[in-house]
Short mmCIF file of N, CA and C in Angstrom, two decimals:
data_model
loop_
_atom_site.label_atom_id
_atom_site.label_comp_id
_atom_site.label_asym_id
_atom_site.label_seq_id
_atom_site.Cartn_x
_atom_site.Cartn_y
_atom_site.Cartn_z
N UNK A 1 0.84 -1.19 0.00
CA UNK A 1 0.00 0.00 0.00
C UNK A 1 0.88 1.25 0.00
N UNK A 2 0.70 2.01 -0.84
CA UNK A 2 1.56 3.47 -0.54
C UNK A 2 0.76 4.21 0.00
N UNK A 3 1.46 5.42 0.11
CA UNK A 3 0.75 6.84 1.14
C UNK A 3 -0.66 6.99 0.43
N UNK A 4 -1.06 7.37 -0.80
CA UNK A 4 -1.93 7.58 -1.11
C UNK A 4 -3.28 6.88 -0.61
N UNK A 5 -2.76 5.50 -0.88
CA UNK A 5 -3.99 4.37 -0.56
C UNK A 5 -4.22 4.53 1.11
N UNK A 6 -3.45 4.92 1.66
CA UNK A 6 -3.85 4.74 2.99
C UNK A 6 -4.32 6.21 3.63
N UNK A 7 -4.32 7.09 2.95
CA UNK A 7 -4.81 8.61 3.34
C UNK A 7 -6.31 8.29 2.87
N UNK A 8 -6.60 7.62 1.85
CA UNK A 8 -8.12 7.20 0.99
C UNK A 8 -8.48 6.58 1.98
N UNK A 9 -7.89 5.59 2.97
CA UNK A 9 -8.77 4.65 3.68
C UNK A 9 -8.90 5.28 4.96
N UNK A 10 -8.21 5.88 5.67
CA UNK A 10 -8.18 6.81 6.81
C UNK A 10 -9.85 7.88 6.00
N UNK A 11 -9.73 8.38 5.02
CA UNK A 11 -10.40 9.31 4.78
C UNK A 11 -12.27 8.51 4.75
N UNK A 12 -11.91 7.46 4.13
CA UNK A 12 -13.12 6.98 4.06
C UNK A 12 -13.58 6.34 5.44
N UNK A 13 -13.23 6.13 6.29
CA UNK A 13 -13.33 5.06 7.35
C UNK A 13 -12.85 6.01 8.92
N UNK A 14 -12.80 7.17 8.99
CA UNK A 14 -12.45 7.15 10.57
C UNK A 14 -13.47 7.44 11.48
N UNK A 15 -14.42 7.58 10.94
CA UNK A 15 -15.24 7.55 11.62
C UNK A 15 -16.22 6.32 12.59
N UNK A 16 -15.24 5.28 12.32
CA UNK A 16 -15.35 4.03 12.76
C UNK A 16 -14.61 4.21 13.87
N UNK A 17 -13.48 4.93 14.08
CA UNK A 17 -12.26 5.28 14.72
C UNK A 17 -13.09 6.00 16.44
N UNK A 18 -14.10 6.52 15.52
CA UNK A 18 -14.81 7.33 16.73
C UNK A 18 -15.97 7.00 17.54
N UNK A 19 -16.52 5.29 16.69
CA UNK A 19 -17.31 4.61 17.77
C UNK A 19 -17.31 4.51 19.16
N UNK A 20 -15.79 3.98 19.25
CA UNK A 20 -15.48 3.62 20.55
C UNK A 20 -15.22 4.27 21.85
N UNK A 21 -15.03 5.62 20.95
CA UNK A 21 -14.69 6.86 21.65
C UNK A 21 -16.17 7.12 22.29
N UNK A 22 -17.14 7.18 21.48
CA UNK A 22 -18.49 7.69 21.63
C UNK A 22 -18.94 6.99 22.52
N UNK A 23 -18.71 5.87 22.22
CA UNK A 23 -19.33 4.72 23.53
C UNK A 23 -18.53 4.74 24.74
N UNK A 24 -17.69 5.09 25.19
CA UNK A 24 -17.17 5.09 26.57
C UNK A 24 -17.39 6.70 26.92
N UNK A 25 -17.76 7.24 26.25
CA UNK A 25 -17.89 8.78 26.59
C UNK A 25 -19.52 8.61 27.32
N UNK A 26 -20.50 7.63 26.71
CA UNK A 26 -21.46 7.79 27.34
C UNK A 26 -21.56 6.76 28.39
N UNK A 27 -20.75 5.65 28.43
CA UNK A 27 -20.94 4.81 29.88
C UNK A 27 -20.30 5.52 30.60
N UNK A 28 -18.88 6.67 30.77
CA UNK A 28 -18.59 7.55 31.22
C UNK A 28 -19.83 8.30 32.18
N UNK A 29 -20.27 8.75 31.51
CA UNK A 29 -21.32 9.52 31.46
C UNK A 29 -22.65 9.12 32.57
N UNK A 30 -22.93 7.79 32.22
CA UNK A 30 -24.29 7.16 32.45
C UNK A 30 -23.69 6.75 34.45
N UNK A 31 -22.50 6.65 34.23
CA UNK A 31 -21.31 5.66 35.52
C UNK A 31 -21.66 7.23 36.51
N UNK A 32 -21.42 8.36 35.79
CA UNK A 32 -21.11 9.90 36.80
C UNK A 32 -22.66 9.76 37.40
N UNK A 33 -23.68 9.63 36.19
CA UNK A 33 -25.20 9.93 36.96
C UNK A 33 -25.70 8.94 38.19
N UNK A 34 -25.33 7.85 37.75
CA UNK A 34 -25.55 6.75 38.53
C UNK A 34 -24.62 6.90 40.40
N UNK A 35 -23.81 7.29 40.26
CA UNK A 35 -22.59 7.55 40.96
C UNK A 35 -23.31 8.61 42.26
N UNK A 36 -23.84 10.09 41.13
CA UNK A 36 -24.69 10.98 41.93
C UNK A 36 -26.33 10.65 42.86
N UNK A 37 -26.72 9.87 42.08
CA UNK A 37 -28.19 9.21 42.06
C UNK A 37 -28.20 8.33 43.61
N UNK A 38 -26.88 7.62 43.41
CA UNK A 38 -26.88 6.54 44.88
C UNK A 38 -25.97 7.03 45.76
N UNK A 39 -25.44 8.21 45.98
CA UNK A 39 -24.08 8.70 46.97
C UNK A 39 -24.83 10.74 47.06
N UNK A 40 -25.93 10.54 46.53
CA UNK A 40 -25.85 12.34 46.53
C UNK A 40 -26.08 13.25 47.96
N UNK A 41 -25.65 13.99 48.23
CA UNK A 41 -25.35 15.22 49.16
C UNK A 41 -25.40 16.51 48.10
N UNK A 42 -26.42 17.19 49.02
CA UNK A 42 -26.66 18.63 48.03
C UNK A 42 -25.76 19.72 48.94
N UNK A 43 -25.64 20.84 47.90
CA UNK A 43 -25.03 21.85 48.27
C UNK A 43 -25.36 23.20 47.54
N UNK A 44 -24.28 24.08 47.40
CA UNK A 44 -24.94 25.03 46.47
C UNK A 44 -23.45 25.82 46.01
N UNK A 45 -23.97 26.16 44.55
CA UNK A 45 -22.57 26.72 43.87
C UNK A 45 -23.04 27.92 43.09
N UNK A 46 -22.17 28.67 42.82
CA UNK A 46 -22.27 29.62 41.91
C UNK A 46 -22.00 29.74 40.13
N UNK A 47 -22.92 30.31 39.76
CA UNK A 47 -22.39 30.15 38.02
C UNK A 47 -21.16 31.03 37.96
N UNK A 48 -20.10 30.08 36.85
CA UNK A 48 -19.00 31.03 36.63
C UNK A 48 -18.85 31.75 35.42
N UNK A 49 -19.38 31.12 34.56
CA UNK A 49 -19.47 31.36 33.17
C UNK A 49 -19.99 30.09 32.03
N UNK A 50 -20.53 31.11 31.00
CA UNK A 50 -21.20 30.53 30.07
C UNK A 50 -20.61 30.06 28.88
N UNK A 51 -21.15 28.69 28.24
CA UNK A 51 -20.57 29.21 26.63
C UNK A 51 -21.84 28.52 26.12
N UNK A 52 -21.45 28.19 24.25
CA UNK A 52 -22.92 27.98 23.93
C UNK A 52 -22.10 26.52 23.69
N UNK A 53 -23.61 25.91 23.03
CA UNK A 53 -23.50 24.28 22.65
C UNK A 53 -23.86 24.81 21.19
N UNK A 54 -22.57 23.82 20.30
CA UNK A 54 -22.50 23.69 18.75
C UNK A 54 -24.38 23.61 18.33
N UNK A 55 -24.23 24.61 17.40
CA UNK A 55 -25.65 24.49 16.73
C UNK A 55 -26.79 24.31 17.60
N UNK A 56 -26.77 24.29 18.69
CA UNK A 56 -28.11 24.67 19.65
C UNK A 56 -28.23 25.45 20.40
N UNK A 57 -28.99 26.42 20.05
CA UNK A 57 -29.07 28.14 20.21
C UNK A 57 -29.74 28.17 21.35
N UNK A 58 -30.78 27.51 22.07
CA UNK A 58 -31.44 27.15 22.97
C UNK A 58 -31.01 26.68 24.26
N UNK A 59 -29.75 26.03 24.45
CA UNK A 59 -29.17 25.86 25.27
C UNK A 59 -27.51 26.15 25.59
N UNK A 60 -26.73 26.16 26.43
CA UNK A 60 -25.70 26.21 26.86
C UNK A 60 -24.88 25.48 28.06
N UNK A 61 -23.75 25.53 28.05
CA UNK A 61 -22.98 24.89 28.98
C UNK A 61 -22.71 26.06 30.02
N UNK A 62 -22.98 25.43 31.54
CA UNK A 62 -22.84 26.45 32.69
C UNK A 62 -21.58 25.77 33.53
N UNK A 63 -21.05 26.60 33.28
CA UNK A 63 -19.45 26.29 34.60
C UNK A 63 -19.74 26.95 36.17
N UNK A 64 -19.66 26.32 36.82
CA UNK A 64 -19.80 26.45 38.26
C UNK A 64 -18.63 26.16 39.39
N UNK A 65 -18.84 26.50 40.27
CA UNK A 65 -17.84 26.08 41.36
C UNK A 65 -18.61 26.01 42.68
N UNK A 66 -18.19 25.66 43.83
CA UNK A 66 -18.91 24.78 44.60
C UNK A 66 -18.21 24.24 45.66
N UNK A 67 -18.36 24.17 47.09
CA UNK A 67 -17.20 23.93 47.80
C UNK A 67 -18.33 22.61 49.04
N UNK A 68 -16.94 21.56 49.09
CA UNK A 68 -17.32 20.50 49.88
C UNK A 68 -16.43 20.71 50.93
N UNK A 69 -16.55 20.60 52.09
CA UNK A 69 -15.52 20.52 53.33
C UNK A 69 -14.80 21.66 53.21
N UNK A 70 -14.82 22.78 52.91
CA UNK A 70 -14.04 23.68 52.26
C UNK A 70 -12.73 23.85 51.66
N UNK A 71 -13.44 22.41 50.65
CA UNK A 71 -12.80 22.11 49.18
C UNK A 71 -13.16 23.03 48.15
N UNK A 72 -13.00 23.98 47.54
CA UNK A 72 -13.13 23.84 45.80
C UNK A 72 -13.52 23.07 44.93
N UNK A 73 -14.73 22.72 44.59
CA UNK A 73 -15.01 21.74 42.97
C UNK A 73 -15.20 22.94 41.78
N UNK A 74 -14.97 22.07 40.82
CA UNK A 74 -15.65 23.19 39.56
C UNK A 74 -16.17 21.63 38.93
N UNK A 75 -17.54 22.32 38.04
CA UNK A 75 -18.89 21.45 37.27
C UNK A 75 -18.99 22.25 36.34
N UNK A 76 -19.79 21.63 35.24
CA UNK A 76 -20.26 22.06 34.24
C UNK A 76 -21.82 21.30 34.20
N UNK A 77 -22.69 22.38 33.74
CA UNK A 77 -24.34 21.55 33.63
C UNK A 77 -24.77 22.16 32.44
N UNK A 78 -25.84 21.53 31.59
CA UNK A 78 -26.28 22.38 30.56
C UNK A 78 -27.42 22.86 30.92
N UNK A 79 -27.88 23.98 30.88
CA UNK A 79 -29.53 24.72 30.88
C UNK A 79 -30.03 25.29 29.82
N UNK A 80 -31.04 25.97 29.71
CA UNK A 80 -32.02 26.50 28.38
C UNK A 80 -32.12 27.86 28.77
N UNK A 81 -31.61 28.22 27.66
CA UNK A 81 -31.18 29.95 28.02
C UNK A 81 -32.29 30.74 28.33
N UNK A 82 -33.57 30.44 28.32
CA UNK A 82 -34.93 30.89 28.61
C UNK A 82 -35.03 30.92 30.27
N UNK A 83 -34.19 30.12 30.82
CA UNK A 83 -33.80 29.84 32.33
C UNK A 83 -33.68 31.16 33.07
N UNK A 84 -32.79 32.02 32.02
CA UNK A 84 -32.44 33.35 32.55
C UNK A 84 -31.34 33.09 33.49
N UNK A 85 -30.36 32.57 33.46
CA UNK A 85 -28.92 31.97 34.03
C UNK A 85 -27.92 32.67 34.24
N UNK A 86 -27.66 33.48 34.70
CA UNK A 86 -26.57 34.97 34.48
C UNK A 86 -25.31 34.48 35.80
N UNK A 87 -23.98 34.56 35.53
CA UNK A 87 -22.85 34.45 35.77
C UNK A 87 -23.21 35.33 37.39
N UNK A 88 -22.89 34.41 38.64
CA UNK A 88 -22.77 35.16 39.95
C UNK A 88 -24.03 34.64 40.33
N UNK A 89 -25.10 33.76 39.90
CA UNK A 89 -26.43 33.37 40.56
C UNK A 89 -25.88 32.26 41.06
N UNK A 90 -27.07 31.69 42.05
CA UNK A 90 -26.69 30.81 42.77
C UNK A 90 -27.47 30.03 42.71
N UNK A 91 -27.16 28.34 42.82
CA UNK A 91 -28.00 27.14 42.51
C UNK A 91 -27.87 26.25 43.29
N UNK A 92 -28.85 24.75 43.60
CA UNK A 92 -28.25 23.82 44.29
C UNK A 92 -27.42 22.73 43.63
N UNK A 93 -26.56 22.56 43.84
CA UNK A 93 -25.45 21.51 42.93
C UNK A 93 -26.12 20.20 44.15
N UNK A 94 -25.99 19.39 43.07
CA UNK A 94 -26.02 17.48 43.20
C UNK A 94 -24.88 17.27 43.33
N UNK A 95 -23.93 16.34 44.32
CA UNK A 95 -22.71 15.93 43.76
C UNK A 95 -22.51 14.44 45.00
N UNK A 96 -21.47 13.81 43.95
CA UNK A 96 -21.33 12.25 44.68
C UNK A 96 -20.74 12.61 46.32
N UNK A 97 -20.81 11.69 47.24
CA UNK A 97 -20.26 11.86 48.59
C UNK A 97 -18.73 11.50 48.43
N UNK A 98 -19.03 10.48 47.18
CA UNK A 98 -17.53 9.74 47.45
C UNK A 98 -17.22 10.31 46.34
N UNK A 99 -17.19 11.28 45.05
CA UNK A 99 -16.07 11.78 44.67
C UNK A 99 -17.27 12.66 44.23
N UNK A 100 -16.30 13.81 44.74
CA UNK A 100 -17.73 15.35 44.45
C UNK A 100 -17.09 15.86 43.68
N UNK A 101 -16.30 15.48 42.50
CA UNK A 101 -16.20 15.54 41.18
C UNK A 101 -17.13 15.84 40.15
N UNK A 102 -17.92 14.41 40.95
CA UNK A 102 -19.46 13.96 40.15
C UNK A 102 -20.25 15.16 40.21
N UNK A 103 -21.13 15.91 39.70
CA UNK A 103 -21.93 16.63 40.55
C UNK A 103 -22.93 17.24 39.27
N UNK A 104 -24.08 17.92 39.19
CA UNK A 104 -24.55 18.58 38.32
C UNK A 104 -25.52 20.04 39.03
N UNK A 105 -25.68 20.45 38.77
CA UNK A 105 -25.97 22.13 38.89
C UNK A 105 -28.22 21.94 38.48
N UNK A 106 -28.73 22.30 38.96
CA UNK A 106 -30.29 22.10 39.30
C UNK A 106 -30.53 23.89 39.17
N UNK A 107 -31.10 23.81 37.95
CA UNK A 107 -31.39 25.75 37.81
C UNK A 107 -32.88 25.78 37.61
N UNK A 108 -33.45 24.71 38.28
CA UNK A 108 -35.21 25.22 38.51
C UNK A 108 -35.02 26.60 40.05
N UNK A 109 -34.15 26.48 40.64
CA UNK A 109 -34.74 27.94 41.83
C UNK A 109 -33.23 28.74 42.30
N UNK A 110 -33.44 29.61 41.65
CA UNK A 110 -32.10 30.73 41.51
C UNK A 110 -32.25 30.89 43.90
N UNK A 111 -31.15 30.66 44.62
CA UNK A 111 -30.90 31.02 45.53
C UNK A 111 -30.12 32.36 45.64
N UNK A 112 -29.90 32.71 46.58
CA UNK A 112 -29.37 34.12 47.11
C UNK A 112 -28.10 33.97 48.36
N UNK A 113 -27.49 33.61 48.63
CA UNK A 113 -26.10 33.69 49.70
C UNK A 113 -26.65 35.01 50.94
N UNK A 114 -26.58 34.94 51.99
CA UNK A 114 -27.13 35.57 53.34
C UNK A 114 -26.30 35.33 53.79
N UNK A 115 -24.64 35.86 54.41
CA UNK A 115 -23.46 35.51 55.63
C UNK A 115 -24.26 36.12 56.53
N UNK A 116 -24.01 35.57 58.16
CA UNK A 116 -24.65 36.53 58.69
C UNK A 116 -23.73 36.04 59.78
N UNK A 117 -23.31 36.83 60.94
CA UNK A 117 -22.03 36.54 62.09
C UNK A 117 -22.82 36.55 63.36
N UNK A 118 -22.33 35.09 64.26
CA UNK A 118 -22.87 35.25 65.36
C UNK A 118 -22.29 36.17 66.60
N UNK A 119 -22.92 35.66 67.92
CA UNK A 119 -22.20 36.48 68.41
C UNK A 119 -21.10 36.32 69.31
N UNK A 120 -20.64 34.91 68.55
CA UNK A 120 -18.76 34.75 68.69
C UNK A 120 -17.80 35.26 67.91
N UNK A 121 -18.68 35.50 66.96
CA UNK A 121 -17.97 36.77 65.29
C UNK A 121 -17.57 35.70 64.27
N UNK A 122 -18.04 34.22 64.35
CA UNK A 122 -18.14 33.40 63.13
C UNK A 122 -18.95 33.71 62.43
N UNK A 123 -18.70 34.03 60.75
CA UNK A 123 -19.38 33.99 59.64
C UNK A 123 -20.27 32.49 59.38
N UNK A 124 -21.44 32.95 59.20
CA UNK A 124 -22.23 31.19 58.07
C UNK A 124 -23.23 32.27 57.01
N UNK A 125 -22.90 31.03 56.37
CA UNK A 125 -23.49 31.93 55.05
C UNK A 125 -24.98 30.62 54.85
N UNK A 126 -25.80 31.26 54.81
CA UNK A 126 -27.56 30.46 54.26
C UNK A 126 -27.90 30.93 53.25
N UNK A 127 -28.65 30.14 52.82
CA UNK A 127 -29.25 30.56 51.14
C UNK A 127 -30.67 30.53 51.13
N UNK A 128 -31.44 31.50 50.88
CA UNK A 128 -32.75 31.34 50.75
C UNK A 128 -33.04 31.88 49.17
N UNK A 129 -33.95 31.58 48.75
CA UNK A 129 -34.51 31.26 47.43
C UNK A 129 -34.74 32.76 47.21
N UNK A 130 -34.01 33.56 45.37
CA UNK A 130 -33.85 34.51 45.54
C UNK A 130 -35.23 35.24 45.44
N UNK A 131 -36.19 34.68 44.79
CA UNK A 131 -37.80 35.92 44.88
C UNK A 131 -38.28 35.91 46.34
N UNK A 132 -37.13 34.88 47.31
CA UNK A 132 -38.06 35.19 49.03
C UNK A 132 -37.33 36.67 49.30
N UNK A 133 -35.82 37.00 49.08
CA UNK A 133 -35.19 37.42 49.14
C UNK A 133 -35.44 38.55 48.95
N UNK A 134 -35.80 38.89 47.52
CA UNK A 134 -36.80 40.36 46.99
C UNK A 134 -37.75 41.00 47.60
N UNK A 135 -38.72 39.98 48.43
CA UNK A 135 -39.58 40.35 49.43
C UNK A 135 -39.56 40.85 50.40
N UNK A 136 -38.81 40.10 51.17
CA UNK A 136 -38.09 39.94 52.58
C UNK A 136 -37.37 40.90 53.13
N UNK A 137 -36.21 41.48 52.53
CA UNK A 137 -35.38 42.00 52.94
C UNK A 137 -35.02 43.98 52.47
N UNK A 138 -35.15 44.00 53.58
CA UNK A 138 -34.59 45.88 53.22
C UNK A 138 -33.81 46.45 52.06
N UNK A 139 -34.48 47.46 51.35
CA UNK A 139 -33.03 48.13 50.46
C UNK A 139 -31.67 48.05 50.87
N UNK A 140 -31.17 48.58 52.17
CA UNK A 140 -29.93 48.57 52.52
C UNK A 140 -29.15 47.52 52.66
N UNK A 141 -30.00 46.25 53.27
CA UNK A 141 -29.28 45.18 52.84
C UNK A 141 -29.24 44.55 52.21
N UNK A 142 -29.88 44.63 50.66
CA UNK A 142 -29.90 43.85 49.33
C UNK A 142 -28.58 44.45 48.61
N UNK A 143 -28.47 45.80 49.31
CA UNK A 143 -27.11 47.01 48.56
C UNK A 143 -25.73 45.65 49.28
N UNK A 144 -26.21 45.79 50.49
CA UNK A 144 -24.99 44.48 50.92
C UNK A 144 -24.55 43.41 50.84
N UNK A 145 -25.60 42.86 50.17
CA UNK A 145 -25.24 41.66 49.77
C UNK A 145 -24.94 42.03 48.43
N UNK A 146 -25.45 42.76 47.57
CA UNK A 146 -24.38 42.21 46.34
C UNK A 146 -23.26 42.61 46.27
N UNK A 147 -22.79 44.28 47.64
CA UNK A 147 -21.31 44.08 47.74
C UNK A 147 -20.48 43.46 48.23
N UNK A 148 -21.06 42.17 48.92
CA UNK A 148 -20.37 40.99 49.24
C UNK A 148 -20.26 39.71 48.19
N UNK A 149 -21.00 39.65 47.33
CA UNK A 149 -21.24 39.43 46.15
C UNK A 149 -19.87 39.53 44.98
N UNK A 150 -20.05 41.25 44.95
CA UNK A 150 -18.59 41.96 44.35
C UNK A 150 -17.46 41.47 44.79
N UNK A 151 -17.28 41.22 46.30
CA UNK A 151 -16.42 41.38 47.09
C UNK A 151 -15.92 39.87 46.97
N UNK A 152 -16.59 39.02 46.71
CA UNK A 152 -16.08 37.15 46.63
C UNK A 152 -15.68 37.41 45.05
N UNK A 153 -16.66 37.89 43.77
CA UNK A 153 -16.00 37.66 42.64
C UNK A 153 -14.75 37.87 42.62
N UNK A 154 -14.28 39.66 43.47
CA UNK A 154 -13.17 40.10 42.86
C UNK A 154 -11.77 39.33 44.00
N UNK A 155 -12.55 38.03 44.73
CA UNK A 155 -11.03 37.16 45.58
C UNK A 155 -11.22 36.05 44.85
N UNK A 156 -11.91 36.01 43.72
CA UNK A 156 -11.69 34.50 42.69
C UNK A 156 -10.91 34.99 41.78
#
């Protein structure tokens, strides 16, 4: 066989090349959900940024981050841009107990971050659901929370 004949058969045929690929990408795949489904612990993460999905205008890929034990994870989830999903909202992330690797991002109810210090002067931060949030809470301190808000983007 010379070069030619074998650039023709590569050309005609690699896409055979990419079966196998395809198929462990989705037992991959099917192994992470399953993984979350029987080991899950919820939490909550923030969107980091967006991009789109090839040829589907309707949806996108959401990057997140997310902290276990006050670990660091970063996720990716896809949503439907009709969601209204904007970079700095907050969601409840799914993720495995035994490797919170696993995890996926749940954008049916946008949450809100609340630190609030007791009176030993430890910070905890709660999340209540952000349209309770709109209701609930005073002008002056909605001004504060998103400059605490500001104040976490600009230490990432």
């Amino acid at each position: 066989m010379d070069i030619k004949q074998i650039i023709s058969f590569i050309k005609k045929y690699y896409w055979i090349a990419m079966i196998p690929v395809a198929i462990f990408a989705f037992i991959s795949l099917e192994e992470e959900k399953k993984d979350i489904d029987q080991n899950k612990s919820i939490t909550y993460g923030v969107v980091k940024r967006s991009r789109p999905i090839a040829k589907q205008f309707s949806k996108r890929h959401y990057d997140y981050d997310f902290y276990v034990d006050g670990q660091r994870f970063s996720g990716s989830s896809i949503g439907w841009l009709s969601d209204d999903i904007d970079q700095g909202n907050y969601y409840v992330v799914e993720y495995s107990i035994k490797n919170p690797e696993h995890s996926r991002m749940d954008f049916e109810i946008q949450y809100s971050p609340v630190v609030q210090t007791n009176e030993l002067g430890k910070k905890d931060t709660t999340y209540i659901r952000a349209s309770e949030m709109k209701m609930n809470i005073p002008e002056e301190y909605r001004s504060r929370i998103e400059n605490l808000k500001i104040d976490a983007e600009m230490e990432n």
